PDB file of N, CA, C and O in Angstrom:
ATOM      1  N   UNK H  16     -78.176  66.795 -12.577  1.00  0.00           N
ATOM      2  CA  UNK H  16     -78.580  65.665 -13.380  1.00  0.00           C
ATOM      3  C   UNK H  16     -77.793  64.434 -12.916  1.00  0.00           C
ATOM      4  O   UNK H  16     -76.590  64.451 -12.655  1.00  0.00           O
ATOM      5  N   UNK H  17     -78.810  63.082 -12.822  1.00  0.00           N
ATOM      6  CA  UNK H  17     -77.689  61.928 -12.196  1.00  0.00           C
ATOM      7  C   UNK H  17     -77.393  61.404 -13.396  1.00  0.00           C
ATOM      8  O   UNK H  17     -77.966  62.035 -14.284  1.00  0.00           O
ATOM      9  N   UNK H  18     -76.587  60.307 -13.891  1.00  0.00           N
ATOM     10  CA  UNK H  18     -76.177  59.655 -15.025  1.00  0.00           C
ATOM     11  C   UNK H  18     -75.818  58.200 -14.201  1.00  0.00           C
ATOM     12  O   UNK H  18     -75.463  58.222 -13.023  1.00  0.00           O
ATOM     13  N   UNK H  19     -75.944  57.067 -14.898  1.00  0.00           N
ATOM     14  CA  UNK H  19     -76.177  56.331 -14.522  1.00  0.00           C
ATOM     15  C   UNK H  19     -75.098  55.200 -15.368  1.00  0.00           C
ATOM     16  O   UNK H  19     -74.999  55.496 -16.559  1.00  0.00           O
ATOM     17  N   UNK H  20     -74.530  54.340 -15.079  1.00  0.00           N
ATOM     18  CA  UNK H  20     -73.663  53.667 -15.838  1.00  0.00           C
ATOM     19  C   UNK H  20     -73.996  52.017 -15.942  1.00  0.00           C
ATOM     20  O   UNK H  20     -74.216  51.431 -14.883  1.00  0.00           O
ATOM     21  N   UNK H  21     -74.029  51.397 -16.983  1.00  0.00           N
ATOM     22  CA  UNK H  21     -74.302  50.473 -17.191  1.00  0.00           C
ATOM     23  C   UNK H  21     -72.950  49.180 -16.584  1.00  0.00           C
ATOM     24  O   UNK H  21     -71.863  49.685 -16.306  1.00  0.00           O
ATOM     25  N   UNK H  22     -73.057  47.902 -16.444  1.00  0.00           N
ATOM     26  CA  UNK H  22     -72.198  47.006 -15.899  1.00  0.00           C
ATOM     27  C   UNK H  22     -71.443  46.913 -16.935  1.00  0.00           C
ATOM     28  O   UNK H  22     -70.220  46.943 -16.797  1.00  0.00           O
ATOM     29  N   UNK H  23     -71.965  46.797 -18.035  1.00  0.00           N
ATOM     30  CA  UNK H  23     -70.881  46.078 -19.255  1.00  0.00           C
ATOM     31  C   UNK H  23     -69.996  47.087 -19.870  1.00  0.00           C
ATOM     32  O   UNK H  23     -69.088  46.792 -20.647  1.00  0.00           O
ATOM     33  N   UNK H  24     -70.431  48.865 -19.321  1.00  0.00           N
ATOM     34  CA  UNK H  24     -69.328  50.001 -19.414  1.00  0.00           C
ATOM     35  C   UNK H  24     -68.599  50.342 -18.086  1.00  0.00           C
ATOM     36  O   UNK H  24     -67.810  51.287 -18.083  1.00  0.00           O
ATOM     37  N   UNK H  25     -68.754  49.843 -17.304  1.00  0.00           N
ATOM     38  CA  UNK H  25     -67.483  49.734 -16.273  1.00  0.00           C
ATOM     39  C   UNK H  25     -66.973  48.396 -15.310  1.00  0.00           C
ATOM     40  O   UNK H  25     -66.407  48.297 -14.222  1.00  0.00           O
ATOM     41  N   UNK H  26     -67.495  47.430 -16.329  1.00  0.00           N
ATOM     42  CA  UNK H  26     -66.909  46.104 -15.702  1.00  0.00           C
ATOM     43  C   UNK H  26     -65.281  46.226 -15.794  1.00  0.00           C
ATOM     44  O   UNK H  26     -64.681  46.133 -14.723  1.00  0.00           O
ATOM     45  N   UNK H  27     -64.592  46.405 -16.865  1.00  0.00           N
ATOM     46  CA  UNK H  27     -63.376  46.438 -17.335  1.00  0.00           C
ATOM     47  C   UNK H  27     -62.535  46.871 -16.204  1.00  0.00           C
ATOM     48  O   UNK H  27     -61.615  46.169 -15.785  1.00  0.00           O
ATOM     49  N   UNK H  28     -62.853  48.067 -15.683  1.00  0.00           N
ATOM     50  CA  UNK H  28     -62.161  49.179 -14.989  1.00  0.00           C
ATOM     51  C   UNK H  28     -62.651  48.393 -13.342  1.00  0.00           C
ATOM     52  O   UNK H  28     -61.926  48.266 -12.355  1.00  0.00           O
ATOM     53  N   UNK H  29     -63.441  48.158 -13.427  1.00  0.00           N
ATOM     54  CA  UNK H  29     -64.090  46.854 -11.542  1.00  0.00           C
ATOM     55  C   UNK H  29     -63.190  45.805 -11.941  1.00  0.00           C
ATOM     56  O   UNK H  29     -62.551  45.761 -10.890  1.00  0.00           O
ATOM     57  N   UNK H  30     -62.757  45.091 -12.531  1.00  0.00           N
ATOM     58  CA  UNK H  30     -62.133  44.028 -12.799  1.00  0.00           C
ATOM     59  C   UNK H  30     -59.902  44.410 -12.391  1.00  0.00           C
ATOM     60  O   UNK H  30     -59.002  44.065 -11.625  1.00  0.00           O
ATOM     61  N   UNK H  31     -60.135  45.179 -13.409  1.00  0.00           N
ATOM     62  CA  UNK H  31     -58.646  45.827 -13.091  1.00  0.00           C
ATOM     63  C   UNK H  31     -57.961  46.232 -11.791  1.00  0.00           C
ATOM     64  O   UNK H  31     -56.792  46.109 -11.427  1.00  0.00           O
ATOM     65  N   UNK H  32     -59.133  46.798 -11.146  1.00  0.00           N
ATOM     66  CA  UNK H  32     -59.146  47.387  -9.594  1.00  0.00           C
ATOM     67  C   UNK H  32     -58.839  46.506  -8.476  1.00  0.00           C
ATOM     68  O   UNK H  32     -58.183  46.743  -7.462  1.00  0.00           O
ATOM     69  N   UNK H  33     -59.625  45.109  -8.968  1.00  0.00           N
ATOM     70  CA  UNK H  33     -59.796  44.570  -7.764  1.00  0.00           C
ATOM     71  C   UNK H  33     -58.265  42.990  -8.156  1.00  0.00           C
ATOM     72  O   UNK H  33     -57.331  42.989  -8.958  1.00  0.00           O
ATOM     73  N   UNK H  34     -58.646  42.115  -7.316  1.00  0.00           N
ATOM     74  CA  UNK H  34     -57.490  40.975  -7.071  1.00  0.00           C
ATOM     75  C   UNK H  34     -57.945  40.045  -8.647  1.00  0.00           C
ATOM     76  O   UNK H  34     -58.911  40.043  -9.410  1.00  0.00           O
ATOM     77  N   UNK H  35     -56.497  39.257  -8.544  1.00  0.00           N
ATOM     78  CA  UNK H  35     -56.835  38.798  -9.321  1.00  0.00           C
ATOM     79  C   UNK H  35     -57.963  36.964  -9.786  1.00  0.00           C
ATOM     80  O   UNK H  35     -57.928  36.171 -10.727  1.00  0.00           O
ATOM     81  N   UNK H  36     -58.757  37.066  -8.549  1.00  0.00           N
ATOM     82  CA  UNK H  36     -59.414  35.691  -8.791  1.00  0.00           C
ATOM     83  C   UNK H  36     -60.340  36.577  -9.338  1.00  0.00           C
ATOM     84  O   UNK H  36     -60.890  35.917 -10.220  1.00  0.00           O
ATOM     85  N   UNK H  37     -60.849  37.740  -9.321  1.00  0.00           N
ATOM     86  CA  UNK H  37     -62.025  38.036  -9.984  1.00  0.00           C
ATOM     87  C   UNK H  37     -61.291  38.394 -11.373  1.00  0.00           C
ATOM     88  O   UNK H  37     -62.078  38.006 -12.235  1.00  0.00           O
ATOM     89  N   UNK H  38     -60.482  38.791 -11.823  1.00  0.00           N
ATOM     90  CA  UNK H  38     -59.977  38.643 -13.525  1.00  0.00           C
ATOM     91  C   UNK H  38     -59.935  37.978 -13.884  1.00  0.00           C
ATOM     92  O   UNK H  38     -60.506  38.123 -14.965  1.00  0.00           O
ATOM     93  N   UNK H  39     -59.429  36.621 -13.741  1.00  0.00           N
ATOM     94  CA  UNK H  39     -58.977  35.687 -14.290  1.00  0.00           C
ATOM     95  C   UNK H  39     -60.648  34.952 -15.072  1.00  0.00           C
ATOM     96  O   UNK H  39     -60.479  34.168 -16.006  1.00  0.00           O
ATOM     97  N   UNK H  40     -61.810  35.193 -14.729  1.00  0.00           N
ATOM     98  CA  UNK H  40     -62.789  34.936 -15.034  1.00  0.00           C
ATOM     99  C   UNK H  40     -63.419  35.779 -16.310  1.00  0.00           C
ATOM    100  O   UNK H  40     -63.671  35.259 -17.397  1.00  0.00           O
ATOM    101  N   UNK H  41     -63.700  37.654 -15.874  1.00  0.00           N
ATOM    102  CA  UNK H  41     -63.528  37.954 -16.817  1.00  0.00           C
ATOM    103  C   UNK H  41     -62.627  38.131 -18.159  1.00  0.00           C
ATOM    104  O   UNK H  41     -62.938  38.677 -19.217  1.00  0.00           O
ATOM    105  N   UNK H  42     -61.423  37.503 -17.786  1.00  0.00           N
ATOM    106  CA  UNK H  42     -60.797  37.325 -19.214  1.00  0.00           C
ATOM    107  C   UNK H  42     -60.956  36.120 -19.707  1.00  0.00           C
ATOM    108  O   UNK H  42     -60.291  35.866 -20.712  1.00  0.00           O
ATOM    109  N   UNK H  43     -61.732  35.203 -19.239  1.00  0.00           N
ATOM    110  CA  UNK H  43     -62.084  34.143 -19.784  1.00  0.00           C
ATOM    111  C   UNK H  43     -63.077  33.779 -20.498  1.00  0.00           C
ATOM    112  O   UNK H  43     -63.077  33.028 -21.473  1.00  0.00           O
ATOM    113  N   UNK H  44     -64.100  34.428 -19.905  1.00  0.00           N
ATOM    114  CA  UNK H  44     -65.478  34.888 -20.031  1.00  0.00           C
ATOM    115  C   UNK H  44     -65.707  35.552 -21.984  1.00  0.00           C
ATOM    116  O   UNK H  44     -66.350  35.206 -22.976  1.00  0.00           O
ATOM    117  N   UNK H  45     -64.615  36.766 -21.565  1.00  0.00           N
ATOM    118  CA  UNK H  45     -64.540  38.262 -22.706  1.00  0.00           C
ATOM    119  C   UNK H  45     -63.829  37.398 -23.613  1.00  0.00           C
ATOM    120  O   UNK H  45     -64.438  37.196 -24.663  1.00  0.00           O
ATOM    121  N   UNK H  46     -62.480  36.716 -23.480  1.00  0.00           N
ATOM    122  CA  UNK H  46     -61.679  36.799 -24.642  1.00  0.00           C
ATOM    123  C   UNK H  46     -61.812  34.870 -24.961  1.00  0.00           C
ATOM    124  O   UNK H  46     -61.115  34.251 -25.765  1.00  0.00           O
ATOM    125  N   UNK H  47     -62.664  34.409 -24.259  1.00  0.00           N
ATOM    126  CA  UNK H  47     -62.741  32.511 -24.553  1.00  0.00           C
ATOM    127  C   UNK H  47     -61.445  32.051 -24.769  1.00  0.00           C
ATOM    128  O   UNK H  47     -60.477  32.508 -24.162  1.00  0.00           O
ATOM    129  N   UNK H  48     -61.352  30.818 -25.939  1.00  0.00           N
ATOM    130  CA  UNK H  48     -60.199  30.288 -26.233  1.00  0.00           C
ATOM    131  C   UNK H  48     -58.913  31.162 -26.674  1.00  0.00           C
ATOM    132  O   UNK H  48     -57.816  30.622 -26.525  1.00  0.00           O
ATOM    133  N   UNK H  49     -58.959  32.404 -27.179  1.00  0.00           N
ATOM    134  CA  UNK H  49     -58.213  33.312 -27.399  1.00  0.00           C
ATOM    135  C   UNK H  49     -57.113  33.204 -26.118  1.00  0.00           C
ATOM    136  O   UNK H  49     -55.979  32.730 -26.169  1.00  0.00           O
ATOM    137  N   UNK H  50     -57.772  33.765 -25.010  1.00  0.00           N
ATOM    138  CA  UNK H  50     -56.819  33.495 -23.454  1.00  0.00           C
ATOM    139  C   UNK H  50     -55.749  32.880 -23.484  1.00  0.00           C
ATOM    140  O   UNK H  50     -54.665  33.320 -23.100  1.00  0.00           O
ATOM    141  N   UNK H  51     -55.993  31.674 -24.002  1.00  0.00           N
ATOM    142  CA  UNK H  51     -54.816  30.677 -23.628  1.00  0.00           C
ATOM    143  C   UNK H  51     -54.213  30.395 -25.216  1.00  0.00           C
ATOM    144  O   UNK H  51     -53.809  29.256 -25.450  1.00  0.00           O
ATOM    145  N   UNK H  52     -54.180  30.947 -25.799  1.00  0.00           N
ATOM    146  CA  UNK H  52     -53.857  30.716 -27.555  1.00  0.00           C
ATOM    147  C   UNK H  52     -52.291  31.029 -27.284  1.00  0.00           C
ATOM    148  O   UNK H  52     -52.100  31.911 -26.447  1.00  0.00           O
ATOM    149  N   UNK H  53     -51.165  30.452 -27.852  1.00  0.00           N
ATOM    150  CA  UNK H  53     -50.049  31.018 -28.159  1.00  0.00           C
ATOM    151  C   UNK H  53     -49.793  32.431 -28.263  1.00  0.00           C
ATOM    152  O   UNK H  53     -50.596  33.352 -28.416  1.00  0.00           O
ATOM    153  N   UNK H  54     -48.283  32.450 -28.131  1.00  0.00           N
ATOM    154  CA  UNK H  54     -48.458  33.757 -28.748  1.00  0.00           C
ATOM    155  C   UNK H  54     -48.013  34.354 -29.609  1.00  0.00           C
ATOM    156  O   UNK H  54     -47.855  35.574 -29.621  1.00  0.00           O
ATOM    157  N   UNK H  55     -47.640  33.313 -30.779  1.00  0.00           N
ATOM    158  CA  UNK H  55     -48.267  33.827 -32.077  1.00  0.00           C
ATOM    159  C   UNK H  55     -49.694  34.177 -32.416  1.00  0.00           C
ATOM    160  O   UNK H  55     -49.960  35.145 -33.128  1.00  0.00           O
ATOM    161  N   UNK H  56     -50.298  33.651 -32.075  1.00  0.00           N
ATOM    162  CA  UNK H  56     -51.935  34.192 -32.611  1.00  0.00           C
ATOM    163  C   UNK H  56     -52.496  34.903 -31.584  1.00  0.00           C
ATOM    164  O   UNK H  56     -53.689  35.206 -31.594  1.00  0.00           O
ATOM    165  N   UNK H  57     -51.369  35.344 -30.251  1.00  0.00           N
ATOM    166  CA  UNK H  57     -52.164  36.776 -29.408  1.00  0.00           C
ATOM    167  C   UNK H  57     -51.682  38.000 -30.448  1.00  0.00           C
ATOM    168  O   UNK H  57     -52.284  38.949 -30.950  1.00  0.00           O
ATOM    169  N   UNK H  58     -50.268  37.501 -30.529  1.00  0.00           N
ATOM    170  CA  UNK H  58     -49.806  38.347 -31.118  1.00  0.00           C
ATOM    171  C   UNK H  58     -50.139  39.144 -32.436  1.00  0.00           C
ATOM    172  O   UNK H  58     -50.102  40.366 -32.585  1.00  0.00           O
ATOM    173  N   UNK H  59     -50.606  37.789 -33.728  1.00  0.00           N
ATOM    174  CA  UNK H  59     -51.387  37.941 -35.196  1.00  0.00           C
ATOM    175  C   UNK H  59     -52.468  38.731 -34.988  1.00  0.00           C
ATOM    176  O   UNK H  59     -52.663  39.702 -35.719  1.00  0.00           O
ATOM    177  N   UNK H  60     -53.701  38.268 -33.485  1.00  0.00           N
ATOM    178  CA  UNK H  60     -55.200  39.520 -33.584  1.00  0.00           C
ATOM    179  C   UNK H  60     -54.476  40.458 -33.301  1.00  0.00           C
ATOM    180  O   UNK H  60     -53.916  41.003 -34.253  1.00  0.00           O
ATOM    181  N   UNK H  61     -54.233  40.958 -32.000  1.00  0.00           N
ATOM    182  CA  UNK H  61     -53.501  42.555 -31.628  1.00  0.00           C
ATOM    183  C   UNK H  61     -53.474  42.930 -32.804  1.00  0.00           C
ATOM    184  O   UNK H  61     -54.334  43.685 -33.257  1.00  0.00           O
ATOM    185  N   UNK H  62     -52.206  42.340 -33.695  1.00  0.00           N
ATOM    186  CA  UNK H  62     -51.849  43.264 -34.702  1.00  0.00           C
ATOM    187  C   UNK H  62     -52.862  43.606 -35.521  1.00  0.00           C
ATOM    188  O   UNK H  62     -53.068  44.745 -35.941  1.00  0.00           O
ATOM    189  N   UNK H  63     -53.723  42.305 -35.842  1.00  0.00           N
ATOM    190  CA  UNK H  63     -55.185  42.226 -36.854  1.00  0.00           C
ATOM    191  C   UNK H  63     -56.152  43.712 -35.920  1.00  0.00           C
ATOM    192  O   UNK H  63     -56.551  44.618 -36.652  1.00  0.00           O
ATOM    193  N   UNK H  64     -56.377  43.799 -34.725  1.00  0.00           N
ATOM    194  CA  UNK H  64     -57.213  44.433 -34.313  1.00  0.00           C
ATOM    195  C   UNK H  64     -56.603  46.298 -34.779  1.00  0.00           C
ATOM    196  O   UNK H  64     -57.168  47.229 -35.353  1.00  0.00           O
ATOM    197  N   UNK H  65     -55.548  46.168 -34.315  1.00  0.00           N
ATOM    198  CA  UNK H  65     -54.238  47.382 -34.633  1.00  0.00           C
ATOM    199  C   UNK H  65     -54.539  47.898 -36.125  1.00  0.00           C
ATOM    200  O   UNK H  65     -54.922  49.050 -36.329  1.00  0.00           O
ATOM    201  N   UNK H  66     -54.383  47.167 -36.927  1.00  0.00           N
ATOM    202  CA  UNK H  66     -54.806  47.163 -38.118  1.00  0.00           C
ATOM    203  C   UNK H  66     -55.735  47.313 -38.952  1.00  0.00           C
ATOM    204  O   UNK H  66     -55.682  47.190 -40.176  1.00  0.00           O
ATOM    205  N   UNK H  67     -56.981  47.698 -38.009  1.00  0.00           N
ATOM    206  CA  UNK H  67     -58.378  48.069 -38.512  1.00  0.00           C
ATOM    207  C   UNK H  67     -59.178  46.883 -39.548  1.00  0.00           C
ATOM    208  O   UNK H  67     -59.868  47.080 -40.548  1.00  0.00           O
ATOM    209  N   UNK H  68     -58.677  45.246 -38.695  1.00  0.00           N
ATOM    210  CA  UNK H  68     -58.989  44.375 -39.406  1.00  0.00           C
ATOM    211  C   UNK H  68     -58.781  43.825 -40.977  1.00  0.00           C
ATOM    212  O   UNK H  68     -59.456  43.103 -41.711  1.00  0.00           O
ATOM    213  N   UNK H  69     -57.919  44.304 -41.073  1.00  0.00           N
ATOM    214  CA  UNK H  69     -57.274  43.925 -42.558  1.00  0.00           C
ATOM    215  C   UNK H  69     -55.907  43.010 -42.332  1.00  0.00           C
ATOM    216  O   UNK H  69     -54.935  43.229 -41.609  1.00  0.00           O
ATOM    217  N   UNK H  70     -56.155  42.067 -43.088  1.00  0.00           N
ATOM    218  CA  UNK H  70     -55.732  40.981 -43.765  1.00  0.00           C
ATOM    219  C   UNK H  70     -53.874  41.671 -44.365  1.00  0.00           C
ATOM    220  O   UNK H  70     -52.709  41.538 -43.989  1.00  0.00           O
ATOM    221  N   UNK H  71     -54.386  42.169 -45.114  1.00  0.00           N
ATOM    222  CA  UNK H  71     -53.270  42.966 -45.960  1.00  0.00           C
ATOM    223  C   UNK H  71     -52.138  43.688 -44.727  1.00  0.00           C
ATOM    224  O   UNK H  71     -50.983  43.273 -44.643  1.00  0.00           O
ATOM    225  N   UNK H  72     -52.637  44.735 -43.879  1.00  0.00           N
ATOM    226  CA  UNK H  72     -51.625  45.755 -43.571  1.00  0.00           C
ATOM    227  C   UNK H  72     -51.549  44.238 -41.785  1.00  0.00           C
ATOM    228  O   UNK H  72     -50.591  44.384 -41.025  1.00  0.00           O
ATOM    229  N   UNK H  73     -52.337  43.343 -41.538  1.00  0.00           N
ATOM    230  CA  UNK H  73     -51.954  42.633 -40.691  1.00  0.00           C
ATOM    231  C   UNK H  73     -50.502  41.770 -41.074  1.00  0.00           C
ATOM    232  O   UNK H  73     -49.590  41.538 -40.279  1.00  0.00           O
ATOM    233  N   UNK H  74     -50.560  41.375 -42.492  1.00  0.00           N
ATOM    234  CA  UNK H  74     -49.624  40.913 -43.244  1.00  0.00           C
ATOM    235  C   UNK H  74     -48.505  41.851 -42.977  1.00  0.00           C
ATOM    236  O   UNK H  74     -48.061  41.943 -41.833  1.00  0.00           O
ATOM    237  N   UNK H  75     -48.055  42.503 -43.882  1.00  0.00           N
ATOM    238  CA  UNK H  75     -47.328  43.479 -43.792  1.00  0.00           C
ATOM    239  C   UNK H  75     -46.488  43.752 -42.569  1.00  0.00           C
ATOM    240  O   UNK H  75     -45.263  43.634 -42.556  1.00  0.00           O
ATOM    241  N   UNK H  76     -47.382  44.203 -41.325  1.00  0.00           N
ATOM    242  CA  UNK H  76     -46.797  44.174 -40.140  1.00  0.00           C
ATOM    243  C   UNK H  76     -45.841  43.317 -39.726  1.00  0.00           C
ATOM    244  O   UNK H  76     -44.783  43.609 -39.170  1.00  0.00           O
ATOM    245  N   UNK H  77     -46.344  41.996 -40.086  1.00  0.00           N
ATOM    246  CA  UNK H  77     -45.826  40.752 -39.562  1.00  0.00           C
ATOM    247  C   UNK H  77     -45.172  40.026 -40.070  1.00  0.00           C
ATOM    248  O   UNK H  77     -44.932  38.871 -39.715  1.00  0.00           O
ATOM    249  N   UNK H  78     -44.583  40.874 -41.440  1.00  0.00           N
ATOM    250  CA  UNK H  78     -43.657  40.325 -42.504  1.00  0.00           C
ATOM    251  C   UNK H  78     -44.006  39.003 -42.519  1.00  0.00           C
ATOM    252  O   UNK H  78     -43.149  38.168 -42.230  1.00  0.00           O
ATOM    253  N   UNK H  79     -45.372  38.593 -42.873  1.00  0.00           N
ATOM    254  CA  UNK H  79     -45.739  37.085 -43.427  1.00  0.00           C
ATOM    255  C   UNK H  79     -46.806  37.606 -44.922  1.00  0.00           C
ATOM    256  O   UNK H  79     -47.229  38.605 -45.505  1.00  0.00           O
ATOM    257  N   UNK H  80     -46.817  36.353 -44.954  1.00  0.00           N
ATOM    258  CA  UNK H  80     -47.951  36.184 -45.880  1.00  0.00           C
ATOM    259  C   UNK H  80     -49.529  36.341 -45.806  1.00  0.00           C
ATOM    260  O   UNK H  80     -50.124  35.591 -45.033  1.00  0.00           O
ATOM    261  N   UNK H  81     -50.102  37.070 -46.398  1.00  0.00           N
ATOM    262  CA  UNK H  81     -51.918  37.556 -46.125  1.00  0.00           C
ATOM    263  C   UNK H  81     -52.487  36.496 -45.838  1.00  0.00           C
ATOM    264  O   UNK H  81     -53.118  36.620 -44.788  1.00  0.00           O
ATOM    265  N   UNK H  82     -52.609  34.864 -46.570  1.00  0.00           N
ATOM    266  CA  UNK H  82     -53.251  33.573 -46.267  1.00  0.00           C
ATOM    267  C   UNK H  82     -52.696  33.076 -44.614  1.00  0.00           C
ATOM    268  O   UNK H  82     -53.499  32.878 -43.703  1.00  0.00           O
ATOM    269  N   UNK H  83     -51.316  32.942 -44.469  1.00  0.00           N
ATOM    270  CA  UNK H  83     -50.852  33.182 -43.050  1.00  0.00           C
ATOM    271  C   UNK H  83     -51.720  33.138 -42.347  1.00  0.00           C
ATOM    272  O   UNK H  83     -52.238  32.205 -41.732  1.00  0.00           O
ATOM    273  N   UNK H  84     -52.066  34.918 -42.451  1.00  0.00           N
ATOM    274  CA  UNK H  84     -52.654  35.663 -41.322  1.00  0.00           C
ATOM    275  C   UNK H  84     -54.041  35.302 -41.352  1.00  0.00           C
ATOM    276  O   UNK H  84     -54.734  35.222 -40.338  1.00  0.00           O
ATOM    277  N   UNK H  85     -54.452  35.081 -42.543  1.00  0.00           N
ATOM    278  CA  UNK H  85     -55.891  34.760 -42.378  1.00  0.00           C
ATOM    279  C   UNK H  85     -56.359  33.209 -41.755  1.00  0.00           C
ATOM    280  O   UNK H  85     -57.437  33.085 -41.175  1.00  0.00           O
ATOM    281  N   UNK H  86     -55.603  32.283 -41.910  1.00  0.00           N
ATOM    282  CA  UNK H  86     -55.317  30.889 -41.690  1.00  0.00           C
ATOM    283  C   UNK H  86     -54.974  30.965 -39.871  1.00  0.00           C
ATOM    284  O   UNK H  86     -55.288  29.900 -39.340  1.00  0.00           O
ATOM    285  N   UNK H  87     -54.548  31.745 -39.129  1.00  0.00           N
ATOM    286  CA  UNK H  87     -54.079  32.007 -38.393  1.00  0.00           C
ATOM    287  C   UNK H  87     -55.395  32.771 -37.451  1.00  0.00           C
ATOM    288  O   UNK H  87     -55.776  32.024 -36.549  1.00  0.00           O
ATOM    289  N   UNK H  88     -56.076  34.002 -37.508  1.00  0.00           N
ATOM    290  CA  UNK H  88     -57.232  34.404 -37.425  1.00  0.00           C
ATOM    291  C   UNK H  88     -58.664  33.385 -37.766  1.00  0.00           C
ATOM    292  O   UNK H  88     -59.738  33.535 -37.183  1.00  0.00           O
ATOM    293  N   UNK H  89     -58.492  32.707 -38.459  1.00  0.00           N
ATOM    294  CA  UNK H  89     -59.400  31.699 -38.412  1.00  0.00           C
ATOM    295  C   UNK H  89     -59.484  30.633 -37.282  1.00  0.00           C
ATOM    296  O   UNK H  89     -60.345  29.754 -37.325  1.00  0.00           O
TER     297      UNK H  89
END
């Protein structure tokens, strides 16, 4: 049986492989203004993403305040 793989399930792993003028696009592309964001607010999603998108345990993590984080994610 052949199986066949789509671009947008192994772009990630073609990107990683190769130099970096071809990354620097797809992370621009994938993650937009995020890319170049501080890094407090790389740092606030990670944790937000880590966190199964909650507000609350993103808080928590980050020993701030829930509005913070949401003010921050916005």
């Amino acid at each position: 049986m052949q199986r066949a793989a789509r671009l947008a399930d192994v772009e990630l792993v073609d990107v990683l492989t190769r130099d970096r003028e071809v990354a620097e696009p797809f992370v621009s592309r994938t993650l937009g203004d995020q890319a170049l964001a501080d890094r407090t607010l790389r740092q606030t999603l990670l944790t937000h993403v880590h966190g199964s998108f909650s507000s609350i345990r993103t808080a928590a993590r980050l020993y701030a305040r829930r509005n913070t984080v949401e003010r921050r994610i916005t």
